[in-house]
Amino acid sequence: MFSKLYKYQVKELWYIARYFYAAMIGAVLLGLFVSATRIPGVVQFVNAITILGFILSCIAMIVFSVIYDYQNQQGKRSYFFRSIPAKESAVFSSRLAYYFTYHILTVLVFAIGITIFIVSNTAVEMKLPFHIAFSTVKDFFLQPKLIGLIFLLVVYTGLEHIISMMFAITIGSQAIFKKLGVGGPILVYFLHYIAMQIITLISMLLIPISIRLPQNFDTDFQFEIVFESMISEMSKVFSAQSNDIKIIGIGFILTTFVTWIIMSIWIYKASKNKISLN
Amino acid sequence: MSTILINNLCKRYGKFQAINNLSLELDSGQIVGLVGPNGSGKSSLLRIIGAFDMAYSGEVLINGLKPGLESRKIVSYLSDKPYISDNLRAEQIIKLYDDFFPDFNKDKAFRMLDLFKLKSEQKLVEMSKGMGEKVQVLLTMSREAKIYILDEPISGVDPASRKIILRSMIEGFSEDALMIVSTHLLNDIENIIDSVIFLDSGQIKIKGSTDDLREQHGKGINELFEQIFQ
């Protein structure tokens, strides 16, 4: 049932998503074509429009993926989606996979577009042939450490976004928020956002695991993990024993993972026992 | 064991009491008409039976099960609102139901599609309101369910189409199932229902078999309805 639900949700959004992706790829190709003219003013103008269009398309994709999930859970398609005899675990995992598919797809299209944009811009600005500009950009970006960091960031931000949205839609659609309509999920999202910020701040300050910053960023780029809390470092600054904060707390990573697990259990239980359609 | 057993059911929307201490017992093998004025609690009651609203107090048992995933497997539910993607063609929607519902009878769905004179390649968005309702009725009736719940199935269709829909509902109904039909158009369904429930302000005003009620009050069900709710 998981694969059927997943396929259904992905196909539903694909009716709209395909136009956005086609527009994004079309804009890149147009930008590339214009870049080939090497007319600086025109190239910069078209590139600016392309980047703007790209960012707006990405935002639109995020918004549509959330709207479509809401329609399945509480909106106009909910009577069909909710009547499917699927276990909550299948519904939950298919929603997660659906969001993740579009997150990765959007990031990929965005990354390809931005790469082409940077290559064409480098070629025009530095007056290089395109293949040399591509090779220069490739050498810079294809560093294993950078790719690893970007991959981790994409997965982390993806999970953060997906779980937050699923949480807001599921909890915000419960009977208690029913009279708020779409406002229910929006309210829950903001309440959850504020709570997460507070949890993150407290975790950064109190959990004794941090990164020690290099003394001089110009000469030293090594980061060291230390088992100290930021609050003790801050107390040194306040008592004038030290001039600046040299460690940044990373305990929030731990609490974020714990919060995701709690939120996932909450979503699962609410979907099972607290449905209240309009 | 009753197919549907409800004891002291209450449902509230803020200050509005939609269902007020309602108790009800229904057995299989009958078509039940659920009627009442707007806001009488018909849709609220059906949503609870269909396991689409779990925020209530009281006891509800569907074939001995609390409304939820298991009870939903035996209930075929037609909502009073459109609930299928309108960018799909009729044949795609049938395929979708066939994929998701193990008790769905695809051949029966295509037969009903022909009966309703609908084109399988036509998208829902290109259909009129009445045509869309016919599609939803055929999807609901093509499941081999134990309980059929139809919330306002004929409200948006012309009188000629109503007859076809009602006929298909009877033909698609198996003798060991239970069907609950909620409507304002009592005149149209009076001849197909075995029993009727008059709902007012979330409470049952009258309940009984149509034959008994006609005999008891010396008038038709529609006349009785008009007399009570005027």
Coordinates of C-alpha atoms in Angstrom, one line a residue:
Chain A
M1 CA 0.0 0.0 0.0
F2 CA 3.0 2.3 0.7
S3 CA 4.0 2.3 -3.0
K4 CA 0.5 2.9 -4.2
L5 CA 0.0 5.8 -1.9
Y6 CA 3.4 7.2 -2.7
K7 CA 2.7 6.9 -6.5
Y8 CA -0.7 8.6 -6.1
Q9 CA 0.6 11.6 -4.2
V10 CA 3.6 12.1 -6.5
K11 CA 1.5 11.8 -9.6
E12 CA -1.1 14.3 -8.2
L13 CA 1.5 17.0 -7.7
W14 CA 3.3 16.1 -11.0
Y15 CA 0.3 17.6 -13.0
I16 CA 1.5 21.0 -11.8
A17 CA 5.1 20.4 -10.9
R18 CA 6.1 19.4 -14.4
Y19 CA 5.2 22.9 -15.7
F20 CA 7.4 24.5 -13.0
Y21 CA 10.3 22.3 -13.7
A22 CA 10.0 22.8 -17.4
A23 CA 9.9 26.6 -16.8
M24 CA 13.0 26.4 -14.7
I25 CA 14.9 24.3 -17.2
G26 CA 13.6 26.6 -20.0
A27 CA 14.8 29.7 -18.2
V28 CA 18.3 28.1 -17.8
L29 CA 18.5 27.3 -21.5
L30 CA 17.3 30.8 -22.3
G31 CA 20.0 32.2 -20.0
L32 CA 22.6 30.0 -21.6
F33 CA 21.5 31.1 -25.0
V34 CA 21.7 34.8 -24.1
S35 CA 25.0 34.3 -22.3
A36 CA 26.5 33.0 -25.6
T37 CA 25.9 36.5 -27.0
R38 CA 28.3 37.8 -24.4
I39 CA 26.7 41.2 -24.2
P40 CA 27.4 42.1 -20.6
G41 CA 24.3 44.3 -19.8
V42 CA 21.8 41.9 -21.4
V43 CA 23.5 38.8 -19.9
Q44 CA 23.3 40.2 -16.4
F45 CA 19.7 41.3 -16.8
V46 CA 18.6 37.9 -18.1
N47 CA 20.6 36.1 -15.4
A48 CA 19.0 38.3 -12.7
I49 CA 15.5 37.4 -14.1
T50 CA 16.5 33.7 -14.3
I51 CA 17.6 33.6 -10.7
L52 CA 14.5 35.4 -9.5
G53 CA 12.3 33.1 -11.5
F54 CA 14.2 30.1 -10.1
I55 CA 13.8 31.2 -6.5
L56 CA 10.1 31.9 -7.0
S57 CA 9.6 28.5 -8.7
C58 CA 11.3 26.8 -5.8
I59 CA 9.0 28.6 -3.3
A60 CA 6.0 27.8 -5.4
M61 CA 7.0 24.1 -5.5
I62 CA 7.3 24.0 -1.7
V63 CA 3.9 25.8 -1.3
F64 CA 2.2 23.4 -3.8
S65 CA 3.6 20.3 -2.1
V66 CA 2.2 21.5 1.2
I67 CA -1.2 22.5 -0.3
Y68 CA -1.5 19.1 -2.0
D69 CA -0.7 17.3 1.2
Y70 CA -3.3 19.4 3.0
Q71 CA -5.9 18.6 0.4
N72 CA -5.3 14.9 1.0
Q73 CA -5.4 15.2 4.7
Q74 CA -8.1 17.8 5.4
G75 CA -9.1 19.5 2.1
K76 CA -11.1 18.6 -0.9
R77 CA -9.6 15.2 -1.6
S78 CA -9.6 14.1 2.1
Y79 CA -12.7 11.9 1.9
F80 CA -11.1 9.8 -0.8
F81 CA -7.6 9.8 0.8
R82 CA -8.8 9.0 4.3
S83 CA -11.1 6.2 3.1
I84 CA -8.2 4.3 1.6
P85 CA -7.8 1.2 3.9
A86 CA -4.1 1.8 4.6
K87 CA -2.3 1.5 7.9
E88 CA -1.2 4.8 9.4
S89 CA 2.5 3.7 9.1
A90 CA 2.0 3.4 5.3
V91 CA 0.2 6.8 5.1
F92 CA 2.9 8.4 7.2
S93 CA 5.9 7.0 5.3
S94 CA 4.3 7.7 1.9
R95 CA 3.8 11.3 2.9
L96 CA 7.4 11.5 4.0
A97 CA 8.6 9.9 0.8
Y98 CA 6.4 12.2 -1.3
Y99 CA 7.7 15.4 0.4
F100 CA 11.3 14.1 0.1
T101 CA 10.9 13.3 -3.6
Y102 CA 9.9 16.8 -4.4
H103 CA 12.4 18.3 -2.0
I104 CA 15.3 16.5 -3.7
L105 CA 13.9 17.1 -7.2
T106 CA 13.6 20.8 -6.6
V107 CA 17.1 21.0 -5.0
L108 CA 18.5 19.1 -8.0
V109 CA 16.9 21.3 -10.6
F110 CA 17.9 24.3 -8.6
A111 CA 21.5 23.1 -8.3
I112 CA 21.8 22.3 -12.1
G113 CA 20.3 25.7 -12.9
I114 CA 22.6 27.6 -10.5
T115 CA 25.6 25.7 -11.8
I116 CA 24.8 26.7 -15.4
F117 CA 24.2 30.2 -14.3
I118 CA 27.5 30.4 -12.5
V119 CA 29.3 28.9 -15.5
S120 CA 27.8 31.3 -18.0
N121 CA 28.4 34.2 -15.7
T122 CA 32.1 33.2 -15.2
A123 CA 32.5 32.8 -18.9
V124 CA 31.2 36.3 -19.6
E125 CA 32.8 38.1 -16.6
M126 CA 36.2 36.5 -17.1
K127 CA 36.0 36.4 -20.9
L128 CA 36.7 32.6 -20.9
P129 CA 35.4 29.9 -23.3
F130 CA 32.5 28.1 -21.8
H131 CA 34.3 24.7 -21.4
I132 CA 37.1 26.4 -19.5
A133 CA 34.6 28.3 -17.3
F134 CA 32.8 25.0 -16.7
S135 CA 36.1 23.3 -15.7
T136 CA 37.0 26.1 -13.3
V137 CA 33.6 26.0 -11.6
K138 CA 33.7 22.2 -11.5
D139 CA 37.1 22.2 -9.8
F140 CA 35.7 24.5 -7.2
F141 CA 32.5 22.7 -6.5
L142 CA 33.5 19.1 -6.9
Q143 CA 35.4 18.9 -3.7
P144 CA 34.4 15.9 -1.6
K145 CA 34.1 17.9 1.6
L146 CA 31.9 20.5 0.1
I147 CA 29.7 18.0 -1.6
G148 CA 29.4 16.1 1.7
L149 CA 28.5 19.3 3.5
I150 CA 25.9 20.3 0.9
F151 CA 24.4 16.8 1.0
L152 CA 24.1 16.9 4.8
L153 CA 22.5 20.3 4.6
V154 CA 20.0 19.2 2.0
V155 CA 18.9 16.2 4.0
Y156 CA 18.8 18.1 7.3
T157 CA 16.8 21.1 5.9
G158 CA 14.6 18.7 4.0
L159 CA 13.7 16.7 7.1
E160 CA 13.2 19.8 9.1
H161 CA 10.9 21.3 6.5
I162 CA 9.0 18.0 5.9
I163 CA 8.4 17.0 9.5
S164 CA 7.4 20.6 10.4
M165 CA 4.9 20.7 7.5
M166 CA 3.4 17.3 8.3
F167 CA 3.1 18.2 11.9
A168 CA 1.4 21.6 11.2
I169 CA -1.1 20.0 8.8
T170 CA -1.9 17.0 10.9
I171 CA -2.1 18.7 14.3
G172 CA -3.6 22.0 12.9
S173 CA -6.4 20.0 11.3
Q174 CA -7.6 18.4 14.6
A175 CA -11.1 19.2 15.8
I176 CA -9.8 21.8 18.3
F177 CA -8.5 24.0 15.4
K178 CA -11.3 23.1 13.0
K179 CA -13.1 26.5 13.0
L180 CA -9.8 28.2 12.0
G181 CA -9.8 26.2 8.7
V182 CA -6.5 26.6 6.9
G183 CA -5.5 28.9 9.7
G184 CA -5.2 25.9 12.0
P185 CA -2.1 24.5 10.3
I186 CA -0.6 28.0 9.9
L187 CA -1.1 28.7 13.7
V188 CA 0.4 25.3 14.6
Y189 CA 3.4 25.9 12.3
F190 CA 4.2 29.3 14.0
L191 CA 3.8 27.9 17.5
H192 CA 6.0 24.9 16.6
Y193 CA 8.5 27.3 15.0
I194 CA 8.8 29.5 18.1
A195 CA 9.1 26.3 20.3
M196 CA 11.8 25.0 18.1
Q197 CA 13.8 28.3 18.3
I198 CA 13.5 28.2 22.1
I199 CA 14.6 24.6 22.2
T200 CA 17.5 25.3 19.9
L201 CA 18.7 28.2 21.9
I202 CA 18.5 26.4 25.2
S203 CA 20.3 23.4 23.7
M204 CA 23.1 25.5 22.3
L205 CA 23.6 27.2 25.6
L206 CA 23.3 24.3 28.1
I207 CA 24.3 21.0 26.4
P208 CA 28.0 20.5 26.9
I209 CA 29.0 19.8 23.3
S210 CA 30.4 22.6 21.1
I211 CA 32.7 23.5 18.3
R212 CA 35.8 25.5 19.1
L213 CA 36.3 28.2 16.5
P214 CA 39.7 28.8 15.0
Q215 CA 41.8 31.7 16.6
N216 CA 42.3 33.3 13.2
F217 CA 40.1 32.5 10.3
D218 CA 42.6 33.9 7.8
T219 CA 45.4 31.4 8.7
D220 CA 43.6 28.6 10.5
F221 CA 40.5 26.7 9.3
Q222 CA 40.4 23.8 11.8
F223 CA 37.4 23.3 14.0
E224 CA 37.5 21.2 17.1
I225 CA 34.7 19.5 19.0
V226 CA 34.9 20.2 22.7
F227 CA 32.6 19.0 25.6
E228 CA 31.8 22.4 27.1
S229 CA 28.6 24.3 27.1
M230 CA 28.3 27.8 25.7
I231 CA 26.9 29.1 28.9
S232 CA 30.2 28.5 30.8
E233 CA 32.0 30.4 28.0
M234 CA 29.5 33.2 28.2
S235 CA 29.9 33.5 31.9
K236 CA 33.6 34.0 31.4
V237 CA 32.9 36.8 29.0
F238 CA 30.5 38.4 31.4
S239 CA 33.0 38.1 34.3
A240 CA 35.6 39.7 32.0
Q241 CA 37.9 36.6 32.1
S242 CA 37.6 36.4 28.3
N243 CA 37.0 38.9 25.5
D244 CA 34.9 36.9 23.1
I245 CA 33.0 33.6 22.7
K246 CA 35.2 31.0 21.2
I247 CA 32.8 28.1 21.1
I248 CA 29.5 27.5 19.5
G249 CA 27.1 25.0 21.0
I250 CA 25.9 22.2 18.7
G251 CA 23.8 20.3 21.2
F252 CA 20.8 21.6 19.3
I253 CA 21.5 18.8 16.6
L254 CA 20.8 16.2 19.3
T255 CA 17.6 17.9 20.5
T256 CA 16.4 18.5 17.0
F257 CA 16.6 14.8 16.3
V258 CA 14.8 13.9 19.5
T259 CA 12.1 16.6 18.6
W260 CA 11.7 15.0 15.2
I261 CA 11.1 11.6 16.7
I262 CA 8.5 13.0 19.2
M263 CA 6.8 15.0 16.4
S264 CA 6.6 11.9 14.2
I265 CA 5.0 9.8 16.9
W266 CA 2.6 12.7 17.5
I267 CA 1.7 12.9 13.8
Y268 CA 1.2 9.1 13.7
K269 CA -1.1 9.0 16.7
A270 CA -3.1 12.1 15.6
S271 CA -3.7 10.7 12.1
K272 CA -4.9 7.5 13.6
N273 CA -7.2 8.7 16.4
K274 CA -8.0 12.4 15.9
I275 CA -9.4 12.7 12.3
S276 CA -12.1 15.4 12.0
L277 CA -12.9 16.3 8.5
N278 CA -15.1 19.2 7.5
Chain B
M1 CA -24.6 -8.0 16.7
S2 CA -26.0 -4.9 15.2
T3 CA -24.3 -3.5 12.1
I4 CA -24.4 0.0 13.6
L5 CA -24.8 0.6 17.3
I6 CA -24.7 4.1 18.8
N7 CA -25.2 5.0 22.4
N8 CA -25.5 8.5 23.8
L9 CA -23.6 10.1 21.0
C10 CA -22.8 13.8 21.3
K11 CA -21.0 16.0 18.8
R12 CA -20.3 19.7 19.3
Y13 CA -18.8 22.4 17.1
G14 CA -17.8 25.1 19.6
K15 CA -21.1 26.1 21.2
F16 CA -23.2 24.4 18.6
Q17 CA -24.5 21.0 19.6
A18 CA -24.7 19.1 16.3
I19 CA -25.7 15.7 17.8
N20 CA -27.3 15.6 21.2
N21 CA -27.3 12.3 23.1
L22 CA -28.4 10.2 20.2
S23 CA -28.8 6.4 20.4
L24 CA -29.5 4.2 17.4
E25 CA -29.3 0.6 16.3
L26 CA -29.4 -0.5 12.7
D27 CA -29.2 -3.9 11.1
S28 CA -28.1 -5.1 7.7
G29 CA -30.5 -5.9 4.8
Q30 CA -32.2 -2.5 4.6
I31 CA -32.0 0.9 3.0
V32 CA -32.4 3.7 5.6
G33 CA -33.4 7.2 4.7
L34 CA -31.8 9.9 7.0
V35 CA -33.8 13.1 6.7
G36 CA -34.0 16.4 8.5
P37 CA -33.7 20.1 7.9
N38 CA -30.4 21.9 7.4
G39 CA -28.2 21.7 10.5
S40 CA -30.1 18.8 12.0
G41 CA -26.9 16.7 12.3
K42 CA -27.3 14.4 9.3
S43 CA -23.8 14.9 7.8
S44 CA -22.2 15.0 11.3
L45 CA -23.7 11.6 12.1
L46 CA -22.7 10.1 8.8
R47 CA -19.1 11.4 9.2
I48 CA -18.8 9.8 12.6
I49 CA -20.2 6.4 11.3
G50 CA -17.8 6.7 8.3
A51 CA -14.8 7.2 10.7
F52 CA -14.1 10.6 9.2
D53 CA -14.8 12.4 12.5
M54 CA -13.4 11.0 15.7
A55 CA -14.0 14.0 17.9
Y56 CA -17.2 12.9 19.6
S57 CA -18.4 11.5 22.9
G58 CA -20.5 8.4 23.4
E59 CA -20.2 4.9 22.0
V60 CA -20.2 4.1 18.3
L61 CA -19.7 0.5 17.0
I62 CA -19.6 -0.4 13.4
N63 CA -20.0 -4.1 13.0
G64 CA -18.6 -4.4 16.5
L65 CA -15.6 -2.1 15.8
K66 CA -14.9 1.4 16.9
P67 CA -14.8 3.8 13.9
G68 CA -11.2 3.7 12.5
L69 CA -9.1 2.0 10.0
E70 CA -10.7 -1.4 10.4
S71 CA -14.3 -0.1 10.2
R72 CA -13.4 2.0 7.2
K73 CA -12.6 -1.2 5.2
I74 CA -16.3 -2.2 5.3
V75 CA -17.8 1.2 4.8
S76 CA -18.3 2.7 1.3
Y77 CA -18.8 6.4 1.8
L78 CA -20.1 9.1 -0.5
S79 CA -19.5 12.6 0.8
D80 CA -21.7 15.5 0.0
K81 CA -18.7 17.3 -1.4
P82 CA -16.6 16.5 -4.5
Y83 CA -13.6 14.6 -3.3
I84 CA -11.7 13.3 -6.3
S85 CA -9.1 15.0 -8.4
D86 CA -10.9 16.7 -11.2
N87 CA -7.9 16.4 -13.6
L88 CA -8.4 12.7 -13.9
R89 CA -10.5 10.9 -16.5
A90 CA -13.4 8.6 -15.5
E91 CA -11.4 5.5 -16.4
Q92 CA -8.4 6.7 -14.4
I93 CA -10.6 7.2 -11.4
I94 CA -12.0 3.7 -11.7
K95 CA -8.4 2.4 -12.0
L96 CA -7.4 4.3 -8.9
Y97 CA -10.3 2.9 -6.9
D98 CA -9.5 -0.6 -8.2
D99 CA -5.9 -0.1 -7.0
F100 CA -6.8 1.1 -3.5
F101 CA -9.9 -0.8 -2.5
P102 CA -9.7 -4.6 -2.5
D103 CA -13.5 -4.9 -2.5
F104 CA -13.9 -2.7 -5.6
N105 CA -15.7 -4.3 -8.6
K106 CA -14.2 -2.7 -11.7
D107 CA -16.6 -4.4 -14.2
K108 CA -19.5 -3.1 -12.2
A109 CA -18.1 0.4 -12.3
F110 CA -17.7 0.3 -16.1
R111 CA -21.2 -1.1 -16.4
M112 CA -22.6 1.8 -14.3
L113 CA -20.5 4.3 -16.4
D114 CA -22.4 3.0 -19.5
L115 CA -25.7 3.1 -17.6
F116 CA -25.1 6.8 -16.7
K117 CA -24.1 7.5 -20.3
L118 CA -20.7 8.9 -19.2
K119 CA -17.6 8.8 -21.4
S120 CA -14.7 6.9 -19.8
E121 CA -12.1 9.2 -21.4
Q122 CA -13.8 12.4 -20.2
K123 CA -12.1 14.3 -17.4
L124 CA -14.0 15.1 -14.2
V125 CA -13.2 18.8 -14.7
E126 CA -15.0 18.7 -18.1
M127 CA -18.1 17.2 -16.6
S128 CA -21.2 19.0 -15.2
K129 CA -22.0 18.9 -11.5
G130 CA -24.6 16.2 -12.0
M131 CA -22.2 14.1 -14.1
G132 CA -19.5 14.4 -11.4
E133 CA -22.0 13.2 -8.8
K134 CA -22.9 10.2 -11.0
V135 CA -19.2 9.3 -11.1
Q136 CA -19.0 9.5 -7.3
V137 CA -22.1 7.4 -6.9
L138 CA -20.8 4.7 -9.2
L139 CA -17.5 4.6 -7.3
T140 CA -19.3 4.2 -4.0
M141 CA -21.7 1.6 -5.2
S142 CA -19.0 -0.4 -7.0
R143 CA -17.5 -1.5 -3.8
E144 CA -18.7 -4.7 -2.3
A145 CA -19.1 -3.1 1.1
K146 CA -21.1 -4.1 4.2
I147 CA -22.3 -0.5 4.8
Y148 CA -23.0 2.2 2.2
I149 CA -23.3 5.7 3.3
L150 CA -24.5 8.2 0.8
D151 CA -24.7 11.9 1.9
E152 CA -26.9 13.8 -0.5
P153 CA -26.2 11.6 -3.5
I154 CA -28.9 13.1 -5.8
S155 CA -28.9 16.8 -4.7
G156 CA -27.2 18.2 -7.8
V157 CA -28.8 16.1 -10.6
D158 CA -31.8 16.5 -12.8
P159 CA -35.0 14.5 -12.1
A160 CA -34.4 12.1 -15.0
S161 CA -30.9 11.4 -13.8
R162 CA -32.1 11.0 -10.2
K163 CA -34.2 8.0 -11.3
I164 CA -31.2 6.4 -13.0
I165 CA -29.0 6.9 -10.0
L166 CA -31.6 5.6 -7.6
R167 CA -32.2 2.6 -9.8
S168 CA -28.5 1.9 -9.9
M169 CA -28.2 2.2 -6.1
I170 CA -30.9 -0.4 -5.7
E171 CA -29.3 -2.7 -8.3
G172 CA -25.9 -2.3 -6.8
F173 CA -27.1 -3.0 -3.3
S174 CA -26.6 -6.4 -1.9
E175 CA -29.2 -7.9 0.4
D176 CA -26.9 -8.5 3.3
A177 CA -25.6 -4.9 3.4
L178 CA -26.9 -1.7 5.0
M179 CA -27.4 1.5 3.2
I180 CA -28.0 4.9 4.7
V181 CA -29.1 7.7 2.4
S182 CA -29.3 11.2 3.6
T183 CA -31.3 13.7 1.4
H184 CA -33.7 16.6 1.3
L185 CA -35.4 15.0 -1.6
L186 CA -37.6 12.6 0.3
N187 CA -40.1 12.4 -2.6
D188 CA -37.5 10.7 -4.7
I189 CA -36.2 8.2 -2.3
E190 CA -39.5 7.4 -0.5
N191 CA -40.1 4.3 -2.7
I192 CA -36.7 2.8 -2.3
I193 CA -36.2 3.1 1.5
D194 CA -37.2 0.4 4.0
S195 CA -37.0 2.6 7.0
V196 CA -36.6 6.3 7.8
I197 CA -35.0 8.4 10.5
F198 CA -36.2 12.0 11.1
L199 CA -33.4 14.0 12.7
D200 CA -33.9 17.4 14.3
S201 CA -31.4 19.4 16.3
G202 CA -29.2 16.4 16.6
Q203 CA -31.9 14.1 18.0
I204 CA -34.1 11.4 16.5
K205 CA -37.6 12.7 16.2
I206 CA -39.1 9.7 14.5
K207 CA -37.7 6.3 13.5
G208 CA -39.4 3.3 12.0
S209 CA -40.1 1.3 8.9
T210 CA -41.7 3.3 6.1
D211 CA -44.7 0.9 5.9
D212 CA -45.4 1.1 9.7
L213 CA -45.1 4.9 9.6
R214 CA -47.5 5.2 6.7
E215 CA -50.0 3.0 8.4
Q216 CA -49.6 4.7 11.8
H217 CA -50.0 8.3 10.5
G218 CA -52.2 7.6 7.6
K219 CA -50.0 9.5 5.2
G220 CA -46.9 9.3 3.0
I221 CA -43.4 9.8 4.4
N222 CA -43.0 13.0 2.5
E223 CA -46.2 14.4 3.9
L224 CA -45.2 13.3 7.4
F225 CA -41.9 15.1 7.0
E226 CA -43.6 18.3 5.8
Q227 CA -46.0 18.1 8.7
I228 CA -43.3 17.7 11.3
F229 CA -40.8 20.2 10.0
Q230 CA -43.2 23.0 8.8

